[in-house]
Tab-separated table of N, CA and C in Angstrom:
chain	number	residue	atom	x	y	z
A	1	MET	N	0.854	-1.180	0.038
A	1	MET	CA	-0.049	0.013	-0.015
A	1	MET	C	0.872	1.223	0.001
A	2	ALA	N	0.481	2.238	-0.733
A	2	ALA	CA	1.238	3.466	-0.831
A	2	ALA	C	1.144	4.274	0.389
A	3	ASP	N	2.327	4.939	0.728
A	3	ASP	CA	2.383	5.854	1.865
A	3	ASP	C	1.524	7.063	1.570
A	4	PRO	N	0.558	7.392	2.443
A	4	PRO	CA	-0.330	8.480	2.249
A	4	PRO	C	0.465	9.879	2.286
A	5	ALA	N	1.611	9.912	2.869
A	5	ALA	CA	2.373	11.144	2.977
A	5	ALA	C	2.998	11.485	1.593
A	6	LEU	N	3.190	10.441	0.753
A	6	LEU	CA	3.792	10.619	-0.607
A	6	LEU	C	2.737	10.919	-1.619
A	7	GLU	N	2.919	11.993	-2.283
A	7	GLU	CA	1.902	12.470	-3.375
A	7	GLU	C	2.626	12.806	-4.666
A	8	GLY	N	2.000	12.633	-5.706
A	8	GLY	CA	2.442	13.110	-7.051
A	8	GLY	C	3.872	12.682	-7.345
A	9	ARG	N	4.719	13.696	-7.623
A	9	ARG	CA	6.127	13.414	-8.008
A	9	ARG	C	6.914	12.652	-6.967
A	10	ALA	N	6.723	12.970	-5.721
A	10	ALA	CA	7.365	12.241	-4.656
A	10	ALA	C	7.063	10.802	-4.653
A	11	PHE	N	5.761	10.504	-4.909
A	11	PHE	CA	5.299	9.078	-4.944
A	11	PHE	C	5.925	8.398	-6.038
A	12	PHE	N	5.952	9.084	-7.212
A	12	PHE	CA	6.548	8.451	-8.420
A	12	PHE	C	8.102	8.091	-8.171
A	13	GLU	N	8.850	9.082	-7.601
A	13	GLU	CA	10.229	8.946	-7.323
A	13	GLU	C	10.414	7.795	-6.313
A	14	HIS	N	9.537	7.703	-5.246
A	14	HIS	CA	9.678	6.664	-4.277
A	14	HIS	C	9.476	5.326	-4.921
A	15	GLN	N	8.457	5.133	-5.761
A	15	GLN	CA	8.175	3.926	-6.468
A	15	GLN	C	9.307	3.550	-7.369
A	16	GLN	N	9.922	4.513	-8.045
A	16	GLN	CA	11.029	4.267	-9.013
A	16	GLN	C	12.239	3.780	-8.156
A	17	ARG	N	12.501	4.414	-7.079
A	17	ARG	CA	13.584	3.933	-6.206
A	17	ARG	C	13.413	2.484	-5.680
A	18	ARG	N	12.179	2.210	-5.336
A	18	ARG	CA	11.853	0.791	-4.836
A	18	ARG	C	12.102	-0.158	-5.930
A	19	ARG	N	11.709	0.176	-7.149
A	19	ARG	CA	11.923	-0.754	-8.324
A	19	ARG	C	13.425	-1.008	-8.619
A	20	GLN	N	14.150	0.120	-8.593
A	20	GLN	CA	15.563	0.047	-8.870
A	20	GLN	C	16.283	-0.817	-7.780
A	21	GLU	N	15.849	-0.637	-6.490
A	21	GLU	CA	16.489	-1.493	-5.448
A	21	GLU	C	16.144	-2.955	-5.570
A	22	ALA	N	14.958	-3.249	-5.935
A	22	ALA	CA	14.454	-4.605	-6.202
A	22	ALA	C	15.291	-5.208	-7.364
A	23	GLN	N	15.467	-4.411	-8.404
A	23	GLN	CA	16.170	-4.826	-9.665
A	23	GLN	C	17.609	-5.084	-9.257
A	24	SER	N	18.257	-4.297	-8.380
A	24	SER	CA	19.635	-4.494	-8.033
A	24	SER	C	19.772	-5.791	-7.168
A	25	ARG	N	18.868	-6.104	-6.389
A	25	ARG	CA	18.877	-7.273	-5.549
A	25	ARG	C	18.877	-8.552	-6.454
A	26	LEU	N	17.981	-8.504	-7.592
A	26	LEU	CA	17.927	-9.658	-8.477
A	26	LEU	C	19.156	-9.776	-9.299
A	27	THR	N	19.753	-8.638	-9.785
A	27	THR	CA	20.882	-8.715	-10.683
A	27	THR	C	22.175	-8.664	-9.948
A	28	GLY	N	22.232	-8.177	-8.733
A	28	GLY	CA	23.510	-8.097	-8.019
A	28	GLY	C	24.304	-6.820	-8.399
A	29	LYS	N	23.690	-6.043	-9.262
A	29	LYS	CA	24.381	-4.721	-9.660
A	29	LYS	C	23.786	-3.638	-8.770
A	30	PRO	N	24.634	-2.605	-8.456
A	30	PRO	CA	24.144	-1.538	-7.690
A	30	PRO	C	23.118	-0.676	-8.445
A	31	PRO	N	22.153	-0.076	-7.725
A	31	PRO	CA	21.208	0.876	-8.488
A	31	PRO	C	22.004	2.020	-9.102
A	32	PRO	N	21.509	2.540	-10.171
A	32	PRO	CA	22.144	3.679	-10.863
A	32	PRO	C	22.098	4.937	-9.870
A	33	GLU	N	23.199	5.700	-10.031
A	33	GLU	CA	23.344	6.935	-9.246
A	33	GLU	C	22.189	7.866	-9.572
A	34	ARG	N	21.719	8.526	-8.554
A	34	ARG	CA	20.651	9.589	-8.812
A	34	ARG	C	21.318	10.917	-8.760
A	35	LEU	N	20.971	11.798	-9.663
A	35	LEU	CA	21.349	13.156	-9.565
A	35	LEU	C	20.520	13.964	-8.524
A	36	PRO	N	21.131	14.992	-7.890
A	36	PRO	CA	20.382	15.742	-6.911
A	36	PRO	C	19.160	16.367	-7.531
A	37	ALA	N	18.045	16.386	-6.829
A	37	ALA	CA	16.832	16.948	-7.399
A	37	ALA	C	16.935	18.466	-7.572
A	38	THR	N	16.612	18.925	-8.712
A	38	THR	CA	16.592	20.301	-9.098
A	38	THR	C	15.205	20.872	-9.413
A	39	ARG	N	14.181	20.011	-9.104
A	39	ARG	CA	12.824	20.406	-9.477
A	39	ARG	C	12.473	21.755	-8.838
A	40	GLY	N	12.006	22.668	-9.531
A	40	GLY	CA	11.595	23.993	-9.025
A	40	GLY	C	12.697	25.022	-8.954
A	41	ILE	N	13.952	24.572	-9.446
A	41	ILE	CA	14.961	25.460	-9.395
A	41	ILE	C	15.308	25.964	-10.825
A	42	SER	N	15.451	27.256	-11.008
A	42	SER	CA	15.721	27.799	-12.276
A	42	SER	C	16.971	27.211	-12.930
A	43	PRO	N	16.911	26.829	-14.155
A	43	PRO	CA	18.132	26.270	-14.887
A	43	PRO	C	19.387	27.239	-14.738
A	44	SER	N	19.035	28.564	-14.786
A	44	SER	CA	20.160	29.420	-14.620
A	44	SER	C	20.866	29.373	-13.345
A	45	LEU	N	20.255	28.881	-12.265
A	45	LEU	CA	20.833	28.796	-10.956
A	45	LEU	C	21.655	27.469	-10.872
A	46	THR	N	21.367	26.514	-11.695
A	46	THR	CA	22.092	25.252	-11.681
A	46	THR	C	23.127	25.151	-12.772
A	47	ALA	N	23.115	26.066	-13.743
A	47	ALA	CA	24.102	26.057	-14.774
A	47	ALA	C	25.482	26.427	-14.229
A	48	PRO	N	26.527	25.875	-14.752
A	48	PRO	CA	27.778	26.229	-14.270
A	48	PRO	C	28.161	27.726	-14.516
A	49	LEU	N	28.680	28.328	-13.452
A	49	LEU	CA	29.094	29.767	-13.580
A	49	LEU	C	30.316	29.959	-14.424
A	50	PRO	N	30.342	30.966	-15.221
A	50	PRO	CA	31.528	31.263	-16.019
A	50	PRO	C	32.690	31.538	-15.132
A	51	ARG	N	33.836	31.032	-15.486
A	51	ARG	CA	35.135	31.347	-14.745
A	51	ARG	C	35.453	32.839	-14.971
A	52	PRO	N	36.073	33.444	-13.967
A	52	PRO	CA	36.419	34.873	-14.148
A	52	PRO	C	37.359	35.078	-15.431
A	53	ASP	N	38.162	34.123	-15.788
A	53	ASP	CA	39.020	34.267	-16.961
A	53	ASP	C	38.348	33.671	-18.199
A	54	ALA	N	37.069	33.443	-18.161
A	54	ALA	CA	36.363	32.810	-19.308
A	54	ALA	C	36.123	33.726	-20.527
A	55	LEU	N	36.471	34.961	-20.456
A	55	LEU	CA	36.274	35.867	-21.528
A	55	LEU	C	37.316	35.527	-22.585
A	56	ALA	N	36.919	35.047	-23.850
A	56	ALA	CA	37.839	34.457	-24.806
A	56	ALA	C	38.818	35.530	-25.274
A	57	VAL	N	38.354	36.725	-25.477
A	57	VAL	CA	39.233	37.789	-25.935
A	57	VAL	C	39.038	39.004	-24.989
A	58	PRO	N	40.172	39.506	-24.437
A	58	PRO	CA	40.005	40.702	-23.520
A	58	PRO	C	39.370	41.832	-24.303
A	59	LEU	N	38.306	42.436	-23.736
A	59	LEU	CA	37.665	43.490	-24.396
A	59	LEU	C	37.488	44.706	-23.440
A	60	ARG	N	37.218	45.835	-24.176
A	60	ARG	CA	36.892	47.051	-23.364
A	60	ARG	C	35.967	47.902	-24.056
A	61	ILE	N	35.315	48.793	-23.319
A	61	ILE	CA	34.433	49.858	-23.896
A	61	ILE	C	35.194	51.173	-23.767
A	62	VAL	N	35.326	52.006	-24.811
A	62	VAL	CA	35.931	53.177	-24.840
A	62	VAL	C	34.952	54.324	-25.072
A	63	VAL	N	34.882	55.282	-24.260
A	63	VAL	CA	33.963	56.461	-24.602
A	63	VAL	C	34.638	57.320	-25.668
A	64	THR	N	33.927	57.618	-26.685
A	64	THR	CA	34.484	58.369	-27.827
A	64	THR	C	33.901	59.723	-28.032
A	65	SER	N	32.908	60.107	-27.120
A	65	SER	CA	32.350	61.483	-27.216
A	65	SER	C	31.999	61.927	-25.910
A	66	GLY	N	31.786	63.282	-25.728
A	66	GLY	CA	31.466	63.877	-24.443
A	66	GLY	C	32.558	64.064	-23.529
A	67	PRO	N	32.249	64.529	-22.304
A	67	PRO	CA	33.252	64.893	-21.310
A	67	PRO	C	34.197	63.701	-20.892
A	68	GLN	N	33.676	62.438	-21.075
A	68	GLN	CA	34.531	61.425	-20.621
A	68	GLN	C	35.220	60.690	-21.790
A	69	ALA	N	35.323	61.330	-22.908
A	69	ALA	CA	35.939	60.834	-24.113
A	69	ALA	C	37.375	60.309	-23.801
A	70	GLY	N	37.714	59.174	-24.209
A	70	GLY	CA	38.974	58.495	-23.942
A	70	GLY	C	38.977	57.582	-22.753
A	71	LYS	N	37.970	57.698	-21.838
A	71	LYS	CA	37.870	56.804	-20.692
A	71	LYS	C	37.522	55.409	-21.214
A	72	ALA	N	38.246	54.343	-20.627
A	72	ALA	CA	38.031	52.911	-21.024
A	72	ALA	C	37.532	52.191	-19.863
A	73	PHE	N	36.689	51.223	-20.132
A	73	PHE	CA	36.114	50.384	-19.114
A	73	PHE	C	36.455	48.933	-19.487
A	74	GLY	N	37.267	48.227	-18.744
A	74	GLY	CA	37.579	46.808	-19.059
A	74	GLY	C	36.339	45.985	-18.768
A	75	LEU	N	36.167	44.903	-19.620
A	75	LEU	CA	34.925	44.043	-19.484
A	75	LEU	C	35.352	42.768	-18.827
A	76	ARG	N	34.384	42.207	-18.184
A	76	ARG	CA	34.624	40.858	-17.584
A	76	ARG	C	33.304	40.082	-17.862
A	77	PRO	N	33.429	38.717	-17.685
A	77	PRO	CA	32.172	37.906	-17.948
A	77	PRO	C	31.025	38.245	-17.023
A	78	GLY	N	29.819	38.168	-17.434
A	78	GLY	CA	28.684	38.422	-16.684
A	78	GLY	C	27.805	39.530	-17.350
A	79	GLU	N	27.095	40.235	-16.403
A	79	GLU	CA	26.265	41.365	-16.905
A	79	GLU	C	26.867	42.599	-16.379
A	80	LEU	N	27.017	43.602	-17.232
A	80	LEU	CA	27.554	44.886	-16.813
A	80	LEU	C	26.499	45.964	-17.245
A	81	VAL	N	26.020	46.758	-16.325
A	81	VAL	CA	25.101	47.780	-16.619
A	81	VAL	C	25.834	49.084	-17.078
A	82	ILE	N	25.275	49.664	-18.219
A	82	ILE	CA	25.655	50.970	-18.617
A	82	ILE	C	24.663	51.926	-18.141
A	83	GLY	N	25.156	53.030	-17.433
A	83	GLY	CA	24.159	53.977	-17.033
A	83	GLY	C	24.865	55.054	-16.171
A	84	ARG	N	24.000	56.040	-15.717
A	84	ARG	CA	24.624	57.078	-14.869
A	84	ARG	C	24.417	56.875	-13.395
A	85	GLY	N	23.787	55.815	-13.083
A	85	GLY	CA	23.407	55.548	-11.646
A	85	GLY	C	24.647	55.025	-10.886
A	86	GLU	N	24.647	55.360	-9.587
A	86	GLU	CA	25.737	54.912	-8.744
A	86	GLU	C	25.813	53.362	-8.830
A	87	GLY	N	27.019	52.836	-8.875
A	87	GLY	CA	27.147	51.357	-8.811
A	87	GLY	C	27.093	50.807	-10.249
A	88	SER	N	26.855	51.586	-11.259
A	88	SER	CA	26.931	51.034	-12.629
A	88	SER	C	28.417	50.709	-12.988
A	89	PRO	N	28.583	49.509	-13.431
A	89	PRO	CA	30.047	49.238	-13.803
A	89	PRO	C	30.507	50.066	-14.930
A	90	ILE	N	29.673	50.466	-15.870
A	90	ILE	CA	30.055	51.424	-16.952
A	90	ILE	C	29.302	52.717	-16.730
A	91	LYS	N	29.806	53.563	-15.835
A	91	LYS	CA	29.112	54.741	-15.382
A	91	LYS	C	29.447	55.911	-16.371
A	92	LEU	N	28.378	56.482	-16.942
A	92	LEU	CA	28.536	57.541	-17.824
A	92	LEU	C	27.876	58.824	-17.208
A	93	ASP	N	28.706	59.817	-17.008
A	93	ASP	CA	28.210	61.074	-16.423
A	93	ASP	C	27.618	61.966	-17.396
A	94	ASP	N	26.464	61.709	-17.936
A	94	ASP	CA	25.808	62.546	-18.918
A	94	ASP	C	24.326	62.429	-18.705
A	95	THR	N	23.576	63.527	-18.586
A	95	THR	CA	22.204	63.439	-18.294
A	95	THR	C	21.324	62.799	-19.378
A	96	ARG	N	21.826	62.698	-20.552
A	96	ARG	CA	21.169	61.977	-21.626
A	96	ARG	C	21.118	60.514	-21.430
A	97	VAL	N	21.941	59.996	-20.564
A	97	VAL	CA	22.022	58.600	-20.290
A	97	VAL	C	21.108	58.227	-19.091
A	98	SER	N	20.223	57.283	-19.180
A	98	SER	CA	19.350	56.914	-18.044
A	98	SER	C	20.306	56.327	-16.905
A	99	HIS	N	19.643	56.284	-15.733
A	99	HIS	CA	20.440	55.716	-14.666
A	99	HIS	C	20.723	54.200	-14.857
A	100	ILE	N	19.829	53.486	-15.397
A	100	ILE	CA	20.058	52.151	-15.797
A	100	ILE	C	19.704	52.034	-17.254
A	101	HIS	N	20.651	52.242	-18.139
A	101	HIS	CA	20.480	52.562	-19.565
A	101	HIS	C	20.375	51.247	-20.397
A	102	ALA	N	21.414	50.417	-20.290
A	102	ALA	CA	21.578	49.221	-21.081
A	102	ALA	C	22.324	48.200	-20.321
A	103	VAL	N	22.318	46.998	-20.831
A	103	VAL	CA	23.162	45.967	-20.110
A	103	VAL	C	23.942	45.235	-21.217
A	104	LEU	N	25.232	45.043	-20.865
A	104	LEU	CA	26.105	44.202	-21.713
A	104	LEU	C	26.169	42.840	-21.056
A	105	ARG	N	26.079	41.771	-21.844
A	105	ARG	CA	26.195	40.470	-21.302
A	105	ARG	C	27.418	39.709	-22.112
A	106	LEU	N	28.294	39.213	-21.262
A	106	LEU	CA	29.467	38.648	-21.816
A	106	LEU	C	29.567	37.173	-21.292
A	107	ARG	N	29.620	36.280	-22.198
A	107	ARG	CA	29.824	34.873	-21.862
A	107	ARG	C	30.750	34.307	-22.913
A	108	GLY	N	31.927	33.791	-22.493
A	108	GLY	CA	32.809	33.300	-23.483
A	108	GLY	C	33.220	34.377	-24.492
A	109	SER	N	32.912	33.946	-25.753
A	109	SER	CA	33.277	34.986	-26.846
A	109	SER	C	32.029	35.675	-27.308
A	110	ASP	N	30.839	35.419	-26.704
A	110	ASP	CA	29.643	36.064	-26.941
A	110	ASP	C	29.424	37.335	-26.191
A	111	VAL	N	29.158	38.442	-26.887
A	111	VAL	CA	28.783	39.747	-26.250
A	111	VAL	C	27.568	40.212	-26.889
A	112	THR	N	26.615	40.627	-25.961
A	112	THR	CA	25.355	41.189	-26.431
A	112	THR	C	25.063	42.495	-25.643
A	113	ILE	N	24.237	43.291	-26.243
A	113	ILE	CA	23.788	44.493	-25.458
A	113	ILE	C	22.244	44.501	-25.585
A	114	GLU	N	21.592	45.050	-24.519
A	114	GLU	CA	20.148	45.157	-24.506
A	114	GLU	C	19.768	46.489	-23.868
A	115	ASP	N	18.939	47.277	-24.568
A	115	ASP	CA	18.444	48.511	-23.979
A	115	ASP	C	17.480	48.171	-22.886
A	116	LEU	N	17.596	48.815	-21.761
A	116	LEU	CA	16.692	48.612	-20.573
A	116	LEU	C	15.582	49.630	-20.539
A	117	HIS	N	14.949	49.934	-21.687
A	117	HIS	CA	13.814	50.902	-21.737
A	117	HIS	C	14.269	52.257	-21.341
A	118	SER	N	15.424	52.640	-21.802
A	118	SER	CA	16.016	53.943	-21.542
A	118	SER	C	15.172	54.966	-22.178
A	119	THR	N	15.358	56.242	-21.653
A	119	THR	CA	14.647	57.394	-22.151
A	119	THR	C	15.088	57.745	-23.660
A	120	ASN	N	16.354	57.704	-23.839
A	120	ASN	CA	16.857	58.213	-25.183
A	120	ASN	C	17.361	57.058	-26.056
A	121	GLY	N	17.136	55.854	-25.695
A	121	GLY	CA	17.446	54.724	-26.521
A	121	GLY	C	18.878	54.319	-26.606
A	122	THR	N	19.145	53.164	-27.308
A	122	THR	CA	20.447	52.663	-27.506
A	122	THR	C	20.558	52.255	-28.947
A	123	ALA	N	21.635	52.570	-29.568
A	123	ALA	CA	21.921	52.191	-31.024
A	123	ALA	C	23.230	51.506	-31.091
A	124	VAL	N	23.258	50.507	-32.085
A	124	VAL	CA	24.396	49.810	-32.393
A	124	VAL	C	24.746	50.096	-33.874
A	125	ASN	N	25.913	50.683	-34.156
A	125	ASN	CA	26.273	51.037	-35.521
A	125	ASN	C	25.167	51.846	-36.204
A	126	GLY	N	24.557	52.742	-35.546
A	126	GLY	CA	23.564	53.638	-36.079
A	126	GLY	C	22.116	53.065	-36.089
A	127	ALA	N	21.941	51.868	-35.727
A	127	ALA	CA	20.508	51.240	-35.763
A	127	ALA	C	20.050	51.149	-34.306
A	128	LEU	N	18.852	51.753	-34.013
A	128	LEU	CA	18.230	51.594	-32.705
A	128	LEU	C	17.967	50.197	-32.385
A	129	ILE	N	18.191	49.720	-31.196
A	129	ILE	CA	17.958	48.352	-30.831
A	129	ILE	C	16.757	48.201	-29.947
A	130	GLU	N	16.053	47.055	-30.070
A	130	GLU	CA	14.794	46.786	-29.323
A	130	GLU	C	14.879	45.452	-28.611
A	131	ARG	N	15.943	44.715	-28.817
A	131	ARG	CA	16.116	43.390	-28.291
A	131	ARG	C	17.580	43.141	-28.059
A	132	PRO	N	17.911	42.112	-27.371
A	132	PRO	CA	19.359	41.845	-27.179
A	132	PRO	C	20.058	41.674	-28.570
A	133	THR	N	21.216	42.429	-28.667
A	133	THR	CA	21.858	42.522	-30.029
A	133	THR	C	23.280	42.080	-29.823
A	134	PRO	N	23.749	41.169	-30.723
A	134	PRO	CA	25.248	40.775	-30.615
A	134	PRO	C	26.150	41.888	-30.987
A	135	LEU	N	27.358	41.875	-30.314
A	135	LEU	CA	28.391	42.871	-30.578
A	135	LEU	C	29.615	42.220	-30.940
A	136	ALA	N	30.446	42.945	-31.698
A	136	ALA	CA	31.801	42.407	-32.021
A	136	ALA	C	32.771	43.610	-31.905
A	137	PRO	N	34.030	43.236	-31.731
A	137	PRO	CA	35.044	44.366	-31.636
A	137	PRO	C	34.896	45.301	-32.909
A	138	GLY	N	34.949	46.566	-32.621
A	138	GLY	CA	34.732	47.599	-33.746
A	138	GLY	C	33.315	48.212	-33.746
A	139	ASP	N	32.368	47.547	-33.108
A	139	ASP	CA	31.008	48.068	-33.156
A	139	ASP	C	30.940	49.317	-32.358
A	140	ARG	N	30.103	50.318	-32.774
A	140	ARG	CA	29.832	51.578	-32.061
A	140	ARG	C	28.531	51.512	-31.424
A	141	ILE	N	28.485	51.898	-30.190
A	141	ILE	CA	27.302	51.981	-29.386
A	141	ILE	C	26.987	53.393	-29.107
A	142	ASP	N	25.689	53.810	-29.264
A	142	ASP	CA	25.238	55.151	-28.943
A	142	ASP	C	24.263	54.897	-27.704
A	143	ALA	N	24.745	55.392	-26.517
A	143	ALA	CA	23.905	55.224	-25.280
A	143	ALA	C	23.325	56.617	-25.011
A	144	GLY	N	22.159	56.891	-25.485
A	144	GLY	CA	21.483	58.181	-25.228
A	144	GLY	C	22.271	59.405	-25.755
A	145	GLY	N	23.111	59.281	-26.786
A	145	GLY	CA	23.892	60.301	-27.331
A	145	GLY	C	25.352	60.241	-26.967
A	146	VAL	N	25.735	59.401	-26.075
A	146	VAL	CA	27.137	59.212	-25.700
A	146	VAL	C	27.643	58.038	-26.601
A	147	GLU	N	28.725	58.284	-27.351
A	147	GLU	CA	29.258	57.320	-28.251
A	147	GLU	C	30.277	56.412	-27.529
A	148	LEU	N	30.182	55.123	-27.707
A	148	LEU	CA	31.076	54.176	-27.133
A	148	LEU	C	31.633	53.249	-28.267
A	149	LEU	N	32.797	52.701	-28.081
A	149	LEU	CA	33.427	51.745	-28.996
A	149	LEU	C	33.811	50.527	-28.320
A	150	LEU	N	33.459	49.326	-28.785
A	150	LEU	CA	33.884	48.041	-28.255
A	150	LEU	C	35.080	47.673	-28.983
A	151	GLU	N	36.202	47.420	-28.211
A	151	GLU	CA	37.468	47.089	-28.829
A	151	GLU	C	38.198	46.091	-27.927
A	152	ARG	N	39.122	45.438	-28.593
A	152	ARG	CA	40.077	44.497	-27.921
A	152	ARG	C	41.004	45.290	-26.977
A	153	SER	N	41.263	44.698	-25.804
A	153	SER	CA	42.117	45.393	-24.885
A	153	SER	C	43.558	45.282	-25.385
């Protein structure tokens, strides 16, 4: 008789475990290893984290217009916010730039940028973007009127 405390998926897993144990007693082979349960956990939380040195090519963003022209920001794997808000990894001191303007995502050799519903928009090579957009060294980014260049370090 089934244990009333076990319902749904837990009952199924319990029954499967019992079958595997019975099979291993008959065959003399150990039951297969079970992976830890990740039910209900977002795949992004269980995915391996990128190593700090996982950026295939060292990259940087260089400001090419405005009062910060010439300033360079080294890029690292993960998400980097472009904005004028305190704590933005790529902080641009220009009122045309929203506090949280756009986000750069770097994973391995893939680099994308996404506008975060900024007031003055984000463009890549002159084209306004509305969704995550791939970037490559040499691409020009316009963040609310401030020109940026993605280049190899």
